[in-house]
CSV table of C-alpha atoms and ligand atoms in Angstrom, one decimal:
chain,number,residue,atom,x,y,z
A,36,MET,CA,54.3,-59.5,7.7
A,37,HIS,CA,51.7,-59.4,10.5
A,38,ASN,CA,53.2,-56.2,12.0
A,39,LYS,CA,53.3,-54.5,8.6
A,40,TYR,CA,49.6,-55.3,8.1
A,41,LYS,CA,48.8,-53.8,11.5
A,42,LYS,CA,50.6,-50.6,10.6
A,43,PHE,CA,48.8,-50.4,7.3
A,44,ILE,CA,45.5,-50.7,9.1
A,45,LEU,CA,46.4,-48.0,11.6
A,46,LYS,CA,47.5,-45.6,8.8
A,47,ALA,CA,44.3,-46.3,7.0
A,48,ILE,CA,42.3,-45.5,10.1
A,49,ALA,CA,44.2,-42.3,10.6
A,50,ALA,CA,43.7,-41.2,7.0
A,51,ILE,CA,40.0,-42.0,7.1
A,52,THR,CA,39.6,-40.1,10.4
A,53,LEU,CA,41.4,-37.0,8.9
A,54,MET,CA,39.1,-37.2,5.9
A,55,VAL,CA,36.0,-37.4,8.0
A,56,ILE,CA,37.2,-34.4,10.0
A,57,PHE,CA,37.8,-32.5,6.8
A,58,LEU,CA,34.3,-33.4,5.4
A,59,LEU,CA,32.4,-32.7,8.6
A,60,VAL,CA,34.2,-29.7,10.0
A,61,VAL,CA,36.5,-27.9,7.6
A,62,ILE,CA,34.2,-27.7,4.6
A,63,PRO,CA,31.1,-26.6,6.5
A,64,VAL,CA,33.0,-23.9,8.3
A,65,GLY,CA,34.4,-22.7,5.0
A,66,ILE,CA,30.8,-22.7,3.5
A,67,ILE,CA,29.4,-20.8,6.5
A,68,SER,CA,32.1,-18.1,6.3
A,69,ILE,CA,31.3,-17.5,2.6
A,70,TYR,CA,27.6,-18.0,2.8
A,71,PRO,CA,26.4,-14.8,4.7
A,72,LYS,CA,27.8,-12.6,1.9
A,73,GLN,CA,25.8,-14.5,-0.7
A,74,MET,CA,22.7,-14.3,1.5
A,75,ILE,CA,22.5,-10.5,1.3
A,76,GLY,CA,20.5,-9.6,-1.8
A,77,LYS,CA,18.3,-12.7,-1.8
A,78,GLU,CA,14.7,-11.8,-1.7
A,79,ASP,CA,14.1,-13.6,1.6
A,80,THR,CA,12.9,-10.9,3.9
A,81,LYS,CA,11.7,-13.2,6.7
A,82,ILE,CA,12.2,-11.8,10.2
A,83,ASN,CA,14.9,-14.3,11.3
A,84,LYS,CA,16.8,-14.2,8.0
A,85,VAL,CA,17.2,-10.4,7.5
A,86,PRO,CA,20.9,-9.7,8.1
A,87,GLU,CA,22.1,-6.7,10.0
A,88,ALA,CA,23.5,-4.2,7.5
A,89,LYS,CA,26.9,-2.8,8.3
A,90,TYR,CA,27.4,-0.6,5.3
A,91,ILE,CA,25.2,0.7,2.4
A,92,LYS,CA,26.3,1.9,-1.0
A,93,VAL,CA,24.7,5.3,-1.8
A,94,TYR,CA,24.6,7.0,-5.2
A,95,ARG,CA,25.4,10.7,-4.8
A,96,HIS,CA,23.6,12.7,-7.5
A,97,LEU,CA,25.8,15.8,-7.2
A,98,SER,CA,29.2,14.0,-7.6
A,99,GLY,CA,27.9,11.1,-9.6
A,100,GLU,CA,29.8,8.8,-7.3
A,101,THR,CA,28.8,5.8,-5.2
A,102,GLU,CA,29.9,6.0,-1.6
A,103,LYS,CA,30.1,3.1,0.9
A,104,ILE,CA,28.7,4.5,4.2
A,105,GLU,CA,28.5,2.9,7.6
A,106,PHE,CA,24.8,2.0,7.8
A,107,GLU,CA,23.7,3.7,11.0
A,108,GLU,CA,25.6,6.9,10.0
A,109,TYR,CA,23.7,6.8,6.8
A,110,VAL,CA,20.4,6.6,8.8
A,111,LYS,CA,21.4,9.7,10.7
A,112,GLY,CA,22.0,11.6,7.4
A,113,VAL,CA,18.5,10.6,6.2
A,114,VAL,CA,16.8,11.8,9.4
A,115,ALA,CA,18.7,15.1,9.1
A,116,GLY,CA,17.7,15.4,5.4
A,117,GLU,CA,14.0,14.4,5.9
A,118,MET,CA,12.8,15.9,9.2
A,119,PRO,CA,13.5,19.1,11.1
A,120,SER,CA,15.7,18.4,14.1
A,121,THR,CA,13.4,20.6,16.2
A,122,PHE,CA,10.7,17.9,16.0
A,123,GLU,CA,9.9,15.9,19.1
A,124,MET,CA,12.4,13.1,20.0
A,125,GLU,CA,9.7,10.3,19.5
A,126,ALA,CA,8.9,11.7,16.0
A,127,LEU,CA,12.6,11.7,15.1
A,128,LYS,CA,12.9,8.1,16.4
A,129,ALA,CA,9.9,7.1,14.2
A,130,GLN,CA,11.5,8.7,11.2
A,131,ALA,CA,14.8,6.9,12.0
A,132,VAL,CA,13.0,3.5,12.0
A,133,ALA,CA,11.2,4.3,8.8
A,134,ALA,CA,14.4,5.4,7.1
A,135,ARG,CA,16.3,2.4,8.3
A,136,THR,CA,13.6,0.0,7.2
A,137,TYR,CA,13.4,1.5,3.7
A,138,ALA,CA,17.2,1.4,3.3
A,139,LEU,CA,17.5,-2.2,4.5
A,140,SER,CA,14.7,-3.4,2.2
A,141,LYS,CA,16.6,-1.7,-0.7
A,142,ILE,CA,19.7,-3.7,0.2
A,143,MET,CA,17.7,-6.9,0.5
A,144,ARG,CA,16.1,-6.4,-2.9
A,145,SER,CA,19.1,-5.4,-4.9
A,146,GLY,CA,22.0,-6.9,-3.0
A,147,ASP,CA,25.3,-5.9,-4.5
A,148,SER,CA,23.7,-4.6,-7.7
A,149,GLY,CA,21.8,-1.3,-7.6
A,150,ASN,CA,18.6,0.2,-9.1
A,151,PRO,CA,19.0,-0.8,-12.7
A,152,ALA,CA,17.3,2.2,-14.2
A,153,GLN,CA,18.3,5.1,-12.0
A,154,HIS,CA,21.6,4.1,-10.2
A,155,PRO,CA,22.9,0.7,-11.2
A,156,SER,CA,25.9,1.1,-8.9
A,157,ALA,CA,23.9,1.4,-5.7
A,158,PRO,CA,20.7,0.2,-4.1
A,159,ILE,CA,19.8,3.7,-2.9
A,160,CYS,CA,20.4,7.3,-3.9
A,161,ASP,CA,20.6,10.5,-1.9
A,162,ASP,CA,17.6,12.5,-3.1
A,163,THR,CA,13.8,12.3,-3.1
A,164,HIS,CA,13.9,9.5,-5.7
A,165,CYS,CA,14.8,7.3,-2.8
A,166,GLN,CA,15.2,9.3,0.4
A,167,VAL,CA,17.2,12.5,1.1
A,168,TYR,CA,20.6,11.9,2.7
A,169,ARG,CA,23.0,14.6,3.8
A,170,ASP,CA,26.5,13.9,5.1
A,171,LEU,CA,28.1,15.9,7.9
A,172,LYS,CA,30.1,18.0,5.4
A,173,GLU,CA,27.0,19.0,3.6
A,174,LEU,CA,25.0,19.7,6.8
A,175,LYS,CA,27.8,22.0,8.1
A,176,LYS,CA,27.4,24.0,4.9
A,177,LEU,CA,23.5,23.9,4.9
A,178,LYS,CA,22.8,24.5,8.6
A,179,SER,CA,24.1,26.9,11.2
A,180,GLU,CA,26.9,26.2,13.7
A,181,GLU,CA,24.1,26.3,16.3
A,182,TRP,CA,22.3,23.5,14.5
A,183,MET,CA,25.4,21.4,14.6
A,184,LYS,CA,25.6,21.9,18.3
A,185,THR,CA,21.9,21.4,19.1
A,186,GLY,CA,20.1,19.8,16.1
A,187,TRP,CA,22.7,17.1,15.1
A,188,PRO,CA,23.0,15.6,18.6
A,189,ARG,CA,19.2,15.1,18.7
A,190,ILE,CA,19.3,13.3,15.4
A,191,GLU,CA,22.2,11.1,16.6
A,192,LYS,CA,20.3,10.3,19.8
A,193,ALA,CA,17.1,9.3,17.8
A,194,VAL,CA,19.1,7.0,15.6
A,195,GLU,CA,21.3,5.5,18.3
A,196,SER,CA,18.4,4.8,20.6
A,197,THR,CA,16.6,2.8,17.9
A,198,ARG,CA,19.8,1.2,16.5
A,199,GLY,CA,19.0,-1.8,14.3
A,200,GLU,CA,15.2,-1.5,14.7
A,201,VAL,CA,13.1,-2.0,11.6
A,202,MET,CA,9.4,-2.7,10.8
A,203,TYR,CA,8.0,-6.1,9.8
A,204,TYR,CA,4.5,-6.9,8.4
A,205,GLN,CA,3.4,-10.5,9.1
A,206,GLY,CA,7.0,-11.5,9.6
A,207,ASN,CA,8.4,-9.9,6.5
A,208,LEU,CA,10.5,-6.8,6.3
A,209,VAL,CA,8.4,-3.8,5.3
A,210,GLU,CA,9.4,-2.6,1.8
A,211,GLN,CA,7.6,0.7,1.4
A,212,PRO,CA,7.5,2.7,4.7
A,213,LEU,CA,6.4,5.8,2.8
A,214,PHE,CA,6.0,9.1,4.5
A,215,HIS,CA,5.0,12.6,3.7
A,216,SER,CA,5.0,16.1,5.3
A,217,SER,CA,1.3,16.3,6.3
A,218,SER,CA,-1.9,14.6,5.3
A,219,GLY,CA,-4.5,17.3,6.0
A,220,GLY,CA,-6.3,15.2,8.6
A,221,ARG,CA,-6.4,11.7,7.1
A,222,THR,CA,-3.8,9.6,5.2
A,223,GLU,CA,-4.5,7.8,2.0
A,224,ASN,CA,-4.8,4.1,0.9
A,225,SER,CA,-1.8,3.4,-1.3
A,226,GLU,CA,-3.9,2.3,-4.3
A,227,ASP,CA,-5.7,5.7,-4.4
A,228,VAL,CA,-2.4,7.5,-4.9
A,229,PHE,CA,-0.1,4.9,-6.4
A,230,VAL,CA,-0.7,1.7,-8.3
A,231,SER,CA,-1.0,-1.1,-5.8
A,232,ALA,CA,-2.7,-1.8,-2.5
A,233,VAL,CA,-0.2,-2.4,0.2
A,234,PRO,CA,-1.7,-3.9,3.4
A,235,TYR,CA,0.2,-1.6,5.9
A,236,LEU,CA,-0.5,1.6,3.8
A,237,ARG,CA,-4.1,2.1,4.8
A,238,SER,CA,-6.0,5.4,5.2
A,239,VAL,CA,-6.0,6.4,8.9
A,240,ASP,CA,-7.0,9.5,10.8
A,241,SER,CA,-4.1,11.9,11.4
A,242,PRO,CA,-5.6,14.1,14.2
A,243,TYR,CA,-2.5,15.9,15.5
A,244,GLU,CA,-1.6,18.0,12.6
A,245,SER,CA,-2.7,21.4,13.9
A,246,GLU,CA,0.9,22.8,13.7
A,247,ALA,CA,1.5,21.6,10.2
A,248,SER,CA,3.1,24.2,7.8
A,249,HIS,CA,0.6,23.6,4.9
A,250,LYS,CA,-2.8,23.6,6.4
A,251,SER,CA,-4.7,25.7,3.9
A,252,ASP,CA,-2.6,27.1,1.1
A,253,VAL,CA,-4.4,29.3,-1.4
A,254,THR,CA,-3.3,29.4,-5.0
A,255,SER,CA,-5.3,31.3,-7.6
A,256,PHE,CA,-5.2,31.6,-11.4
A,257,THR,CA,-7.2,33.6,-13.8
A,258,LEU,CA,-9.6,31.2,-15.6
A,259,SER,CA,-7.8,31.8,-18.9
A,260,ASP,CA,-4.4,31.2,-17.3
A,261,PHE,CA,-5.8,28.0,-15.7
A,262,LYS,CA,-7.2,26.8,-19.1
A,263,ASN,CA,-3.9,27.5,-20.8
A,264,LYS,CA,-1.9,25.5,-18.3
A,265,ILE,CA,-4.2,22.5,-18.4
A,266,GLN,CA,-4.3,22.6,-22.2
A,267,LYS,CA,-0.5,22.8,-22.5
A,268,ALA,CA,-0.1,19.9,-20.2
A,269,TYR,CA,-2.7,17.8,-22.0
A,270,SER,CA,-2.4,19.1,-25.5
A,271,ASP,CA,-3.9,15.9,-27.0
A,272,LYS,CA,-7.2,16.5,-25.3
A,273,SER,CA,-10.0,18.8,-26.3
A,274,PHE,CA,-11.4,20.6,-23.2
A,275,GLY,CA,-14.0,22.7,-25.0
A,276,THR,CA,-15.6,25.5,-22.8
A,277,VAL,CA,-13.8,25.8,-19.4
A,278,ASN,CA,-15.6,27.9,-16.9
A,279,LYS,CA,-17.1,27.6,-13.4
A,280,ASN,CA,-20.1,25.7,-14.8
A,281,THR,CA,-18.0,23.1,-16.5
A,282,ILE,CA,-15.5,22.4,-13.7
A,283,ALA,CA,-16.5,19.9,-11.1
A,284,ILE,CA,-14.9,17.6,-8.6
A,285,ILE,CA,-16.4,14.2,-9.2
A,286,SER,CA,-14.8,12.0,-6.6
A,287,ARG,CA,-12.5,11.9,-3.6
A,288,SER,CA,-10.4,9.2,-2.0
A,289,GLU,CA,-10.9,8.1,1.6
A,290,GLY,CA,-8.2,10.5,2.7
A,291,GLY,CA,-10.0,13.4,1.0
A,292,ARG,CA,-7.8,13.8,-2.1
A,293,VAL,CA,-9.5,14.5,-5.4
A,294,THR,CA,-9.5,11.4,-7.5
A,295,ASP,CA,-11.5,12.6,-10.5
A,296,ILE,CA,-12.3,16.1,-11.7
A,297,GLN,CA,-14.3,17.2,-14.7
A,298,ILE,CA,-12.8,20.1,-16.7
A,299,GLY,CA,-14.9,20.9,-19.7
A,300,ASN,CA,-15.1,17.7,-21.8
A,301,VAL,CA,-12.2,16.0,-20.1
A,302,THR,CA,-11.9,14.0,-16.8
A,303,LEU,CA,-8.5,14.3,-15.1
A,304,THR,CA,-7.2,13.0,-11.8
A,305,GLY,CA,-6.5,15.2,-8.8
A,306,ARG,CA,-2.9,14.2,-9.1
A,307,ASN,CA,-2.9,15.5,-12.7
A,308,ILE,CA,-4.1,18.9,-11.4
A,309,ARG,CA,-1.6,18.9,-8.5
A,310,ASP,CA,1.3,18.2,-10.8
A,311,THR,CA,0.2,20.7,-13.5
A,312,LEU,CA,-0.4,23.6,-11.2
A,313,GLY,CA,2.3,22.8,-8.6
A,314,LEU,CA,-0.2,22.5,-5.7
A,315,THR,CA,1.1,21.1,-2.4
A,316,SER,CA,-1.4,18.2,-2.4
A,317,ALA,CA,-4.3,16.8,-4.4
A,318,ASN,CA,-6.6,17.5,-1.4
A,319,PHE,CA,-8.1,20.7,-2.6
A,320,ASN,CA,-11.3,22.7,-2.8
A,321,ILE,CA,-12.2,25.0,-5.6
A,322,SER,CA,-13.8,28.4,-5.3
A,323,TYR,CA,-14.1,31.4,-7.6
A,324,ASP,CA,-13.2,35.0,-7.0
A,325,SER,CA,-14.4,37.3,-9.8
A,326,ASN,CA,-12.4,36.0,-12.8
A,327,ASN,CA,-10.1,33.7,-10.8
A,328,ILE,CA,-10.2,30.1,-9.9
A,329,VAL,CA,-9.0,29.5,-6.4
A,330,PHE,CA,-7.5,26.3,-5.1
A,331,THR,CA,-7.4,25.8,-1.3
A,332,THR,CA,-5.2,22.8,-0.5
A,333,THR,CA,-4.7,20.9,2.7
A,334,GLY,CA,-1.7,18.8,3.5
A,335,TYR,CA,1.7,18.6,1.9
A,336,GLY,CA,2.8,15.5,-0.1
A,337,HIS,CA,1.2,12.3,-1.4
A,338,GLY,CA,-0.6,11.5,1.9
A,339,VAL,CA,0.5,7.8,2.0
A,340,GLY,CA,2.1,6.3,5.2
A,341,MET,CA,3.4,8.3,8.0
A,342,SER,CA,2.5,12.0,8.3
A,343,GLN,CA,5.6,13.7,9.7
A,344,TRP,CA,3.6,16.6,11.2
A,345,GLY,CA,1.1,14.1,12.5
A,346,ALA,CA,4.0,12.1,14.1
A,347,ASN,CA,5.3,15.3,15.7
A,348,GLY,CA,1.8,16.1,17.0
A,349,MET,CA,1.4,12.5,18.4
A,350,ALA,CA,4.8,12.8,20.1
A,351,LYS,CA,3.7,16.1,21.7
A,352,SER,CA,0.6,14.4,23.0
A,353,GLY,CA,2.6,11.7,24.7
A,354,TYR,CA,2.7,8.9,22.2
A,355,ASP,CA,6.1,7.1,21.7
A,356,TYR,CA,7.7,6.2,18.4
A,357,LYS,CA,6.3,2.6,18.3
A,358,GLU,CA,2.8,3.9,18.8
A,359,ILE,CA,3.4,6.5,16.1
A,360,LEU,CA,4.7,3.9,13.7
A,361,THR,CA,1.9,1.3,14.4
A,362,HIS,CA,-0.7,4.1,14.0
A,363,TYR,CA,0.5,5.1,10.5
A,364,TYR,CA,1.7,1.7,9.3
A,365,SER,CA,-1.3,-0.7,9.9
A,366,GLY,CA,-0.4,-4.0,11.5
A,367,VAL,CA,3.4,-3.7,11.6
A,368,ASP,CA,5.8,-4.9,14.3
A,369,ILE,CA,9.0,-3.2,15.3
A,370,LYS,CA,11.9,-5.5,15.9
B,606,ZN,ZN1,17.2,6.6,-5.9
């Protein structure tokens, strides 16, 4: 009887020990191995919690399909799609970090689901709606054999030498690392072009744009053609008499883009005019040449965030990619 009792106690101790091991070791390991998958997609973008992305799902507009692409290969395809490979290495590296940051923030925000309105199957797409991405097959068709030998390796180098690096603002992953072709000399505050004020998208000087492709584009219309275009675009408005005496730029943003412009009886925004007339930017001056209204624009694009031509100019003047990024994105850290 006594021996049997002893055996029972030993068995009970063994069972309890096994149970404790199970509770303390097996279950937590199981949870940890499942948990990282669930973490991706949560809105927690704190610096220590942002996971390293291995793949990204990309919606391809031409085929209508969603592709799963190795993350850093995707970044190479964006740099190839968004910046000339002849740009300076430090500018290409800055572009790589901006493109990677944007893509990672899209993954963080949407997780496994996509952009509900535009591409529900993927967090990002391959055209200007998100950022332009070209795969090797497309690049071989679009570019020359020479480009594949000289341009592509430069892009690979820019991406590989900044592998995994993204931008943070006050410890959180940057969500909107916007960029444009050239600012015309000064970039814009985000709220002057888009809706909201973003702390790292502030108006800054962009002094190294002398080689930019759209420095002073001249576009002219006859006054009657101009009036017709505006009236067609804003058919609900009554402009009244439109001539050089009734057209006036009322205000400009810090970066120099026209914010308000009077046309006859109506006030429009510079962006309205840019979109209606197909101008390269809303940073324009108006002059008259006999019966024509002449728009002289500076810069190309919305003017918010990094100027690509400005980045190239900074790189030529000896600045590195981190200096370029912290110049155009106020207060960010690169980690
Ligand atoms: Zn998109």
